[in-house]
Short mmCIF file of C-alpha atoms in Angstrom, two decimals:
data_model
loop_
_atom_site.label_atom_id
_atom_site.label_comp_id
_atom_site.label_asym_id
_atom_site.label_seq_id
_atom_site.Cartn_x
_atom_site.Cartn_y
_atom_site.Cartn_z
CA MET W 18 17.54 28.80 -21.91
CA PRO W 19 15.92 32.12 -20.56
CA PRO W 20 16.28 32.86 -16.80
CA THR W 21 13.32 31.44 -14.68
CA PRO W 22 10.99 34.21 -13.64
CA SER W 23 10.52 35.03 -10.17
CA ALA W 24 7.88 36.21 -7.55
CA PRO W 25 7.77 36.89 -3.84
CA VAL W 26 8.06 33.74 -1.67
CA LEU W 27 4.78 32.92 0.24
CA LEU W 28 4.89 33.80 3.97
CA ALA W 29 2.18 33.41 6.62
CA ASP W 30 2.53 36.73 8.12
CA GLU W 31 -0.63 38.41 6.88
CA PRO W 32 -3.63 37.79 9.01
CA GLY W 33 -6.54 36.60 7.07
CA SER W 34 -4.50 35.01 4.55
CA PHE W 35 -4.63 31.34 3.61
CA PRO W 36 -1.03 30.60 4.75
CA HIS W 37 -1.72 32.58 8.11
CA SER W 38 -4.93 30.31 8.66
CA VAL W 39 -3.09 27.06 8.12
CA LEU W 40 -0.49 27.98 10.84
CA ALA W 41 -2.91 29.73 13.16
CA GLU W 42 -5.94 27.31 12.81
CA ARG W 43 -5.17 24.23 10.85
CA HIS W 44 -2.13 23.24 12.82
CA PRO W 45 -3.57 23.65 16.41
CA ALA W 46 -6.62 21.58 14.94
CA ILE W 47 -4.38 18.94 13.82
CA ILE W 48 -2.43 18.73 17.30
CA ARG W 49 -5.90 18.20 18.98
CA GLN W 50 -6.88 15.47 16.60
CA VAL W 51 -3.53 13.70 17.10
CA ARG W 52 -3.89 14.11 20.82
CA GLU W 53 -7.19 12.38 20.77
CA ALA W 54 -6.37 9.77 18.37
CA PHE W 55 -3.95 7.84 20.72
CA PRO W 56 -3.72 6.93 24.39
CA TYR W 57 -0.45 8.94 24.60
CA GLY W 58 1.08 9.41 28.03
CA PRO W 59 1.98 12.46 30.17
CA ALA W 60 5.16 13.05 28.19
CA GLN W 61 3.53 13.20 24.93
CA HIS W 62 0.70 15.41 26.18
CA ARG W 63 3.30 17.89 27.49
CA ALA W 64 5.19 17.93 24.26
CA LEU W 65 2.14 18.49 22.32
CA ASP W 66 1.05 21.30 24.40
CA ALA W 67 4.45 22.99 24.10
CA LEU W 68 4.25 22.37 20.33
CA LEU W 69 0.78 24.22 20.25
CA GLU W 70 2.11 27.19 22.20
CA ASN W 71 5.36 27.27 20.23
CA CYS W 72 3.84 26.95 16.56
CA THR W 73 1.37 29.72 17.51
CA LYS W 74 2.98 32.27 19.68
CA GLY W 75 6.88 31.07 19.64
CA VAL W 76 9.99 31.01 17.54
CA ILE W 77 11.79 28.28 15.49
CA GLU W 78 13.89 26.41 18.04
CA PRO W 79 16.76 24.01 17.46
CA LEU W 80 16.26 20.22 17.01
CA PRO W 81 17.20 17.93 19.82
CA ALA W 82 20.96 17.46 20.05
CA ASP W 83 20.64 13.81 19.26
CA ALA W 84 18.28 14.15 16.29
CA THR W 85 19.49 11.76 13.60
CA ASP W 86 18.62 14.33 10.95
CA ARG W 87 20.00 17.48 12.44
CA GLU W 88 22.48 17.57 9.76
CA ARG W 89 20.02 17.39 7.06
CA TRP W 90 17.79 20.11 8.45
CA THR W 91 20.95 22.34 8.89
CA ALA W 92 21.47 22.02 5.23
CA TRP W 93 17.84 22.77 4.63
CA GLY W 94 18.01 26.00 6.23
CA LEU W 95 17.32 25.75 10.08
CA PRO W 96 20.25 27.84 11.26
CA GLU W 97 18.91 30.75 9.00
CA TYR W 98 15.44 30.61 10.70
CA LEU W 99 16.40 29.86 14.46
CA GLY W 100 14.80 32.54 16.69
CA ARG W 101 12.33 33.75 14.10
CA SER W 102 8.55 33.50 14.28
CA TRP W 103 7.01 30.75 12.46
CA PHE W 104 4.88 33.29 10.66
CA ASP W 105 7.90 35.11 9.15
CA VAL W 106 9.77 32.45 7.43
CA PRO W 107 8.66 30.81 4.06
CA TRP W 108 5.41 29.02 4.57
CA LEU W 109 6.58 25.93 2.75
CA TRP W 110 9.39 25.70 5.26
CA SER W 111 7.23 26.45 8.39
CA GLU W 112 4.61 23.85 7.38
CA SER W 113 7.29 21.27 6.85
CA TRP W 114 8.90 22.21 10.16
CA PHE W 115 5.50 21.73 12.07
CA TYR W 116 5.14 18.19 10.89
CA ARG W 117 8.76 17.42 11.90
CA ARG W 118 8.22 18.73 15.27
CA LEU W 119 4.98 17.01 15.68
CA LEU W 120 6.62 13.60 15.10
CA ASP W 121 9.31 14.65 17.84
CA ALA W 122 6.51 15.52 20.36
CA VAL W 123 4.70 12.06 19.95
CA GLY W 124 8.10 10.17 20.09
CA TYR W 125 8.16 8.93 16.66
CA PHE W 126 11.88 9.32 16.30
CA THR W 127 12.82 8.39 19.92
CA PRO W 128 13.57 4.81 21.22
CA GLY W 129 10.64 3.58 23.02
CA PRO W 130 7.02 2.34 22.74
CA TRP W 131 6.06 5.11 20.41
CA GLN W 132 8.96 5.01 18.02
CA GLY W 133 7.90 4.55 14.31
CA ILE W 134 4.18 4.86 15.21
CA ASP W 135 2.29 7.05 12.64
CA PRO W 136 0.11 9.57 14.32
CA PHE W 137 -1.94 10.02 11.44
CA ARG W 138 -2.63 6.23 10.83
CA PRO W 139 -6.12 6.19 12.39
CA PHE W 140 -7.40 8.77 10.09
CA LYS W 141 -5.85 7.26 7.01
CA LEU W 142 -7.24 3.76 7.95
CA ALA W 143 -10.60 5.20 8.59
CA GLU W 144 -10.72 6.65 5.16
CA LEU W 145 -9.20 3.61 3.25
CA ASP W 146 -11.80 1.26 4.97
CA GLY W 147 -14.93 3.61 4.46
CA PRO W 148 -17.85 2.83 2.27
CA GLU W 149 -16.70 5.40 -0.17
CA THR W 150 -13.68 3.56 -1.06
CA ASP W 151 -15.46 0.21 -1.63
CA GLU W 152 -17.93 1.93 -3.77
CA GLU W 153 -15.15 3.50 -6.02
CA LEU W 154 -13.57 0.08 -6.12
CA ALA W 155 -16.82 -1.40 -7.30
CA ALA W 156 -17.20 1.23 -10.06
CA LEU W 157 -14.06 -0.16 -11.82
CA ASP W 158 -16.25 -3.12 -12.91
CA ASP W 159 -18.13 -0.71 -15.15
CA LEU W 160 -14.87 0.08 -16.87
CA ALA W 161 -13.85 -3.37 -17.59
CA ASP W 162 -15.51 -3.67 -21.10
CA LYS W 163 -14.53 -0.09 -22.18
CA PRO W 164 -11.90 0.56 -24.75
CA ALA W 165 -8.45 0.91 -23.31
CA ASP W 166 -8.16 4.57 -24.21
CA GLU W 167 -11.39 5.40 -22.57
CA ARG W 168 -10.27 3.40 -19.40
CA GLY W 169 -7.11 5.42 -19.40
CA ARG W 170 -8.78 8.71 -19.52
CA ALA W 171 -11.20 7.67 -16.82
CA LEU W 172 -8.31 6.52 -14.51
CA LEU W 173 -6.28 9.59 -15.28
CA HIS W 174 -9.13 11.77 -14.03
CA GLY W 175 -9.64 9.58 -11.13
CA SER W 176 -6.13 10.09 -10.07
CA LEU W 177 -6.50 13.77 -10.61
CA TRP W 178 -9.78 14.35 -8.77
CA GLY W 179 -8.63 11.79 -6.05
CA ASN W 180 -6.62 14.47 -4.50
CA ARG W 181 -9.93 15.90 -3.04
CA ALA W 182 -9.56 13.11 -0.29
CA ASP W 183 -6.72 15.17 1.40
CA LEU W 184 -7.18 14.63 5.07
CA GLY W 185 -5.20 17.64 6.34
CA PHE W 186 -7.54 19.62 4.25
CA ARG W 187 -10.78 18.03 5.58
CA LEU W 188 -9.57 17.85 9.23
CA SER W 189 -9.52 21.79 9.43
CA ASP W 190 -12.48 22.40 7.16
CA ALA W 191 -15.49 20.37 8.06
CA SER W 192 -17.48 21.94 5.36
CA ALA W 193 -14.92 20.78 2.54
CA ALA W 194 -16.34 17.09 2.69
CA ASP W 195 -19.88 18.36 2.10
CA ALA W 196 -19.08 21.00 -0.49
CA GLU W 197 -20.27 20.81 -4.01
CA VAL W 198 -17.56 19.98 -6.23
CA ALA W 199 -17.56 21.74 -9.54
CA PRO W 200 -15.74 19.15 -12.09
CA ALA W 201 -13.79 21.92 -13.85
CA LEU W 202 -10.29 21.72 -14.94
CA VAL W 203 -8.88 25.28 -14.95
CA ALA W 204 -6.10 23.76 -17.19
CA ASP W 205 -6.09 20.44 -19.19
CA ASP W 206 -3.09 19.27 -20.95
CA SER W 207 -4.54 15.55 -21.28
CA ASP W 208 -3.50 15.19 -24.89
CA ALA W 209 0.12 16.09 -24.20
CA PHE W 210 0.10 13.66 -21.17
CA TRP W 211 -0.93 10.73 -23.47
CA SER W 212 1.44 11.77 -26.26
CA LEU W 213 4.30 11.09 -23.98
CA LEU W 214 3.07 7.72 -23.12
CA PRO W 215 2.57 6.12 -26.37
CA PRO W 216 1.28 2.46 -26.93
CA ALA W 217 4.23 0.18 -26.69
CA GLY W 218 6.16 2.46 -24.62
CA THR W 219 9.55 1.50 -23.54
CA GLY W 220 10.15 4.25 -20.87
CA THR W 221 9.74 4.24 -17.18
CA LEU W 222 7.02 6.46 -15.32
CA HIS W 223 7.88 8.14 -12.20
CA LEU W 224 4.95 9.15 -9.99
CA ILE W 225 5.64 11.38 -6.89
CA ALA W 226 2.75 10.58 -4.62
CA ASP W 227 0.88 12.96 -2.51
CA ASN W 228 -1.81 11.36 -0.08
CA ALA W 229 -2.67 8.04 1.05
CA GLY W 230 -5.79 6.17 1.00
CA ARG W 231 -8.61 7.10 -1.43
CA GLU W 232 -5.87 9.27 -3.39
CA LEU W 233 -3.13 6.68 -3.46
CA ILE W 234 -5.52 3.99 -4.75
CA PRO W 235 -6.52 5.76 -7.91
CA ASP W 236 -2.79 6.69 -8.36
CA LEU W 237 -1.95 2.89 -7.97
CA LEU W 238 -4.78 2.16 -10.55
CA LEU W 239 -3.29 4.52 -13.06
CA ILE W 240 0.14 2.93 -12.77
CA ALA W 241 -1.56 -0.42 -13.13
CA HIS W 242 -3.10 0.45 -16.35
CA LEU W 243 -0.27 2.03 -17.84
CA LEU W 244 1.73 -1.31 -17.13
CA GLU W 245 -1.21 -3.50 -18.28
CA GLU W 246 -1.57 -1.62 -21.62
CA GLY W 247 2.18 -1.55 -22.24
CA ARG W 248 2.37 2.34 -22.10
CA VAL W 249 5.48 2.22 -19.98
CA ARG W 250 8.13 -0.65 -19.34
CA GLY W 251 8.27 0.01 -15.72
CA ALA W 252 7.24 2.43 -12.91
CA VAL W 253 8.95 4.16 -9.83
CA LEU W 254 6.55 5.29 -7.10
CA HIS W 255 7.99 8.06 -4.79
CA LEU W 256 6.49 8.07 -1.24
CA LYS W 257 7.46 9.94 1.97
CA PRO W 258 10.16 8.52 4.28
CA TYR W 259 8.08 9.18 7.37
CA PRO W 260 4.65 10.45 8.24
CA TYR W 261 4.02 14.01 6.81
CA TYR W 262 1.24 16.41 6.19
CA VAL W 263 -1.31 14.27 8.02
CA SER W 264 -2.23 12.20 4.90
CA ASP W 265 0.96 11.86 2.78
CA ALA W 266 1.58 8.42 1.66
CA THR W 267 4.52 6.31 3.29
CA THR W 268 5.63 2.73 2.34
CA THR W 269 3.09 1.33 5.02
CA ASP W 270 0.32 3.43 3.32
CA PHE W 271 1.36 1.99 -0.09
CA VAL W 272 1.11 -1.68 1.43
CA ASP W 273 -2.44 -0.80 3.08
CA ALA W 274 -3.56 0.47 -0.39
CA LEU W 275 -2.30 -2.51 -2.18
CA ARG W 276 -3.76 -5.03 0.29
CA LYS W 277 -7.16 -3.03 -0.08
CA LEU W 278 -6.94 -3.54 -3.95
CA THR W 279 -5.94 -7.32 -3.72
CA GLY W 280 -8.50 -8.05 -1.05
CA ALA W 281 -11.34 -6.42 -3.21
CA SER W 282 -13.32 -8.27 -5.73
CA GLY W 283 -13.76 -7.84 -9.51
CA ALA W 284 -11.42 -5.60 -11.46
CA ALA W 285 -9.90 -3.96 -8.44
CA ALA W 286 -8.42 -7.28 -7.36
CA GLY W 287 -6.98 -7.81 -10.88
CA HIS W 288 -5.35 -4.36 -10.77
CA GLY W 289 -4.13 -5.23 -7.36
CA ARG W 290 -2.47 -8.52 -8.50
CA THR W 291 -0.79 -6.69 -11.51
CA LEU W 292 0.91 -4.21 -9.05
CA TRP W 293 1.73 -6.86 -6.46
CA SER W 294 3.44 -8.98 -9.24
CA ALA W 295 5.20 -5.78 -10.55
CA THR W 296 6.75 -5.11 -7.16
CA ALA W 297 7.89 -8.71 -7.06
CA ASP W 298 9.73 -8.68 -10.29
CA GLY W 299 11.02 -5.14 -10.05
CA THR W 300 8.72 -3.54 -12.71
CA LEU W 301 7.29 -1.35 -10.07
CA THR W 302 9.75 -0.05 -7.44
CA VAL W 303 9.24 2.12 -4.49
CA ARG W 304 11.47 5.01 -3.38
CA ALA W 305 11.39 7.02 -0.09
CA HIS W 306 14.12 9.69 -0.78
CA PRO W 307 14.77 11.84 2.31
CA PHE W 308 14.24 15.18 0.08
CA ALA W 309 10.40 13.92 -0.39
CA ALA W 310 10.09 15.48 3.23
CA ALA W 311 12.32 18.32 2.46
CA PRO W 312 10.89 21.99 3.35
CA LEU W 313 12.39 23.07 -0.25
CA PRO W 314 11.18 23.35 -3.75
CA PHE W 315 12.01 20.73 -6.26
CA SER W 316 14.53 23.17 -7.97
CA SER W 317 16.62 22.33 -4.94
CA MET W 318 16.63 18.67 -5.30
CA PRO W 319 19.94 16.67 -4.76
CA ASP W 320 21.91 15.36 -7.60
CA ASP W 321 21.07 11.87 -6.97
CA LEU W 322 17.32 12.49 -7.29
CA ARG W 323 17.96 14.73 -10.37
CA ALA W 324 19.68 12.01 -12.03
CA GLU W 325 17.02 9.44 -11.35
CA LEU W 326 14.15 11.82 -12.77
CA ALA W 327 16.30 12.76 -15.80
CA GLY W 328 15.95 9.18 -16.98
CA ALA W 329 12.12 9.11 -16.70
CA GLU W 330 9.81 9.02 -19.79
CA LEU W 331 7.56 11.09 -17.55
CA THR W 332 7.46 12.26 -14.08
CA VAL W 333 3.90 12.68 -12.60
CA VAL W 334 3.80 15.27 -9.62
CA LYS W 335 0.57 14.63 -7.56
CA GLY W 336 -1.29 16.98 -5.31
CA ASP W 337 -1.17 20.42 -3.96
CA LEU W 338 1.94 20.27 -1.85
CA ASN W 339 3.92 18.81 -4.50
CA TYR W 340 2.73 21.40 -6.84
CA ARG W 341 3.88 24.25 -4.70
CA ARG W 342 7.31 22.48 -4.56
CA LEU W 343 7.26 21.98 -8.37
CA VAL W 344 6.41 25.55 -9.34
CA GLY W 345 8.08 27.35 -6.18
CA ASP W 346 5.78 28.32 -3.26
CA ARG W 347 5.47 31.97 -4.60
CA ARG W 348 2.98 34.67 -5.39
CA TRP W 349 2.98 33.96 -9.04
CA PRO W 350 0.53 35.81 -11.17
CA PRO W 351 -1.74 33.15 -12.45
CA THR W 352 -0.90 33.73 -16.08
CA THR W 353 2.73 33.00 -15.49
CA PRO W 354 3.60 30.22 -18.00
CA PHE W 355 3.92 26.61 -16.40
CA PRO W 356 6.78 25.49 -18.60
CA ASP W 357 8.86 28.74 -17.57
CA VAL W 358 8.63 27.89 -13.71
CA THR W 359 9.31 24.23 -14.42
CA ALA W 360 12.19 24.71 -17.04
CA TYR W 361 14.72 23.48 -14.40
CA PHE W 362 13.06 20.06 -14.08
CA PRO W 363 15.33 17.35 -15.29
CA GLY W 364 12.68 15.59 -17.81
CA PRO W 365 9.02 15.84 -18.99
CA VAL W 366 6.71 16.60 -15.97
CA ALA W 367 2.98 16.48 -15.52
CA ALA W 368 1.26 17.89 -12.51
CA LEU W 369 -2.05 16.65 -11.61
CA ARG W 370 -3.69 18.59 -8.57
CA THR W 371 -6.98 19.85 -7.04
CA LEU W 372 -6.47 23.48 -5.86
CA LYS W 373 -6.21 23.89 -2.12
CA SER W 374 -3.62 26.76 -1.81
CA ASP W 375 -2.89 30.14 -3.44
CA VAL W 376 -0.13 29.11 -5.79
CA ILE W 377 -1.16 28.80 -9.42
CA THR W 378 0.51 29.10 -12.82
CA GLY W 379 -0.45 28.50 -16.27
CA LEU W 380 -3.98 29.84 -16.66
CA THR W 381 -5.21 31.90 -19.44
CA ALA W 382 -6.29 35.34 -18.70
CA GLU W 383 -9.87 34.51 -19.67
CA THR W 384 -9.91 31.57 -17.32
CA GLU W 385 -8.61 33.60 -14.48
CA ALA W 386 -11.12 36.24 -14.99
CA ALA W 387 -13.92 33.86 -15.18
CA LEU W 388 -12.97 32.20 -11.97
CA VAL W 389 -12.56 35.59 -10.20
CA ALA W 390 -15.87 36.68 -11.41
CA ALA W 391 -17.61 33.58 -10.28
CA GLU W 392 -16.03 33.10 -6.83
CA GLY W 393 -13.68 35.80 -6.02
CA GLN W 394 -10.32 34.11 -4.77
CA ARG W 395 -12.13 31.09 -3.20
CA TRP W 396 -11.43 29.05 -6.27
CA ARG W 397 -7.64 29.00 -5.54
CA THR W 398 -8.17 27.24 -2.02
CA GLY W 399 -11.42 25.41 -1.97
CA GLY W 400 -10.56 22.03 -3.46
CA THR W 401 -13.29 22.33 -6.20
CA HIS W 402 -11.23 23.04 -9.18
CA ALA W 403 -8.33 21.08 -10.52
CA LEU W 404 -5.53 21.01 -13.20
CA LEU W 405 -3.57 18.86 -15.38
CA GLN W 406 -0.36 20.69 -16.71
CA VAL W 407 2.48 19.17 -18.59
CA ARG W 408 5.82 20.44 -19.55
CA VAL W 409 7.38 18.30 -22.41
#
């Protein structure tokens, strides 16, 4: 196998860059949103204020001495970054570190009344219970009489474009929810996707989920369709072990989404019952591996996770963050071949992602030129373009 190409790791040290704006603007906005979402006491308020000061002006500090995951973060690079500005370490690492420290600030890991309380849950539930979700579920009835292939294509694209519901993206960019979405795929390997999941399939699909709510539901609907049509024998849904990146899906979010489906009417309820039964008999299983919340690319995945994904008929990697972890959070030339940067992955892999950060691979020179001519570099981060890339 030829060596994997390389490119500079993305940092957040350049004022005006997208990574810099996330650390300097998005993270403070998220702290304010979380502070206002719960009736936290003085201790949580002081800790959130300290985090706001530290993440914008301070340096990486140690975890509390009694942190249960101290050894894990040591292995993930914490000693190397201690004492350095948040803006001068890899952007992927500093973003993940922010969410880990935010959970500390609100007492998520500490024995007490706030232990295990998801600080992002109000945002997730508001979206899940919104009228837009009900409208999308009702629209499933229109698909019920369509041929299976047509339903499959519609549900695949629903899963792909569902990533626009990313709450972290919307909380820090109020205009994003109202932006006109150009339904344009900058890369479309749909044919390769379906070729890996033939009728009467005997393999297992793994789906590495991204966001909860209005994105997780389309992901679940796609899994339900693949199971109902016999394109896979089983499915594994990979979730986060704790709240992460505002809207990333945990097991609680999976339960909420499944209850939303089973409590709906029409076709949505039928798909929900399929999934509920599939979890009961083991056809659909849920994973929450600690590495799902690691500040590292998937090329650094531990051996047990690598072995599990090696047995998949196909692994679907959802969302922007997971794409960054899949290809490496680097300044790739956009024409860098997707198969080259994912050659390490232990089996066939498909990326479904709307574009909300600078990282991109696998474009043709013509596509890149057309996007730049039309939008400058805004196409990379605006959430108005998407891709479906497959490495067999």
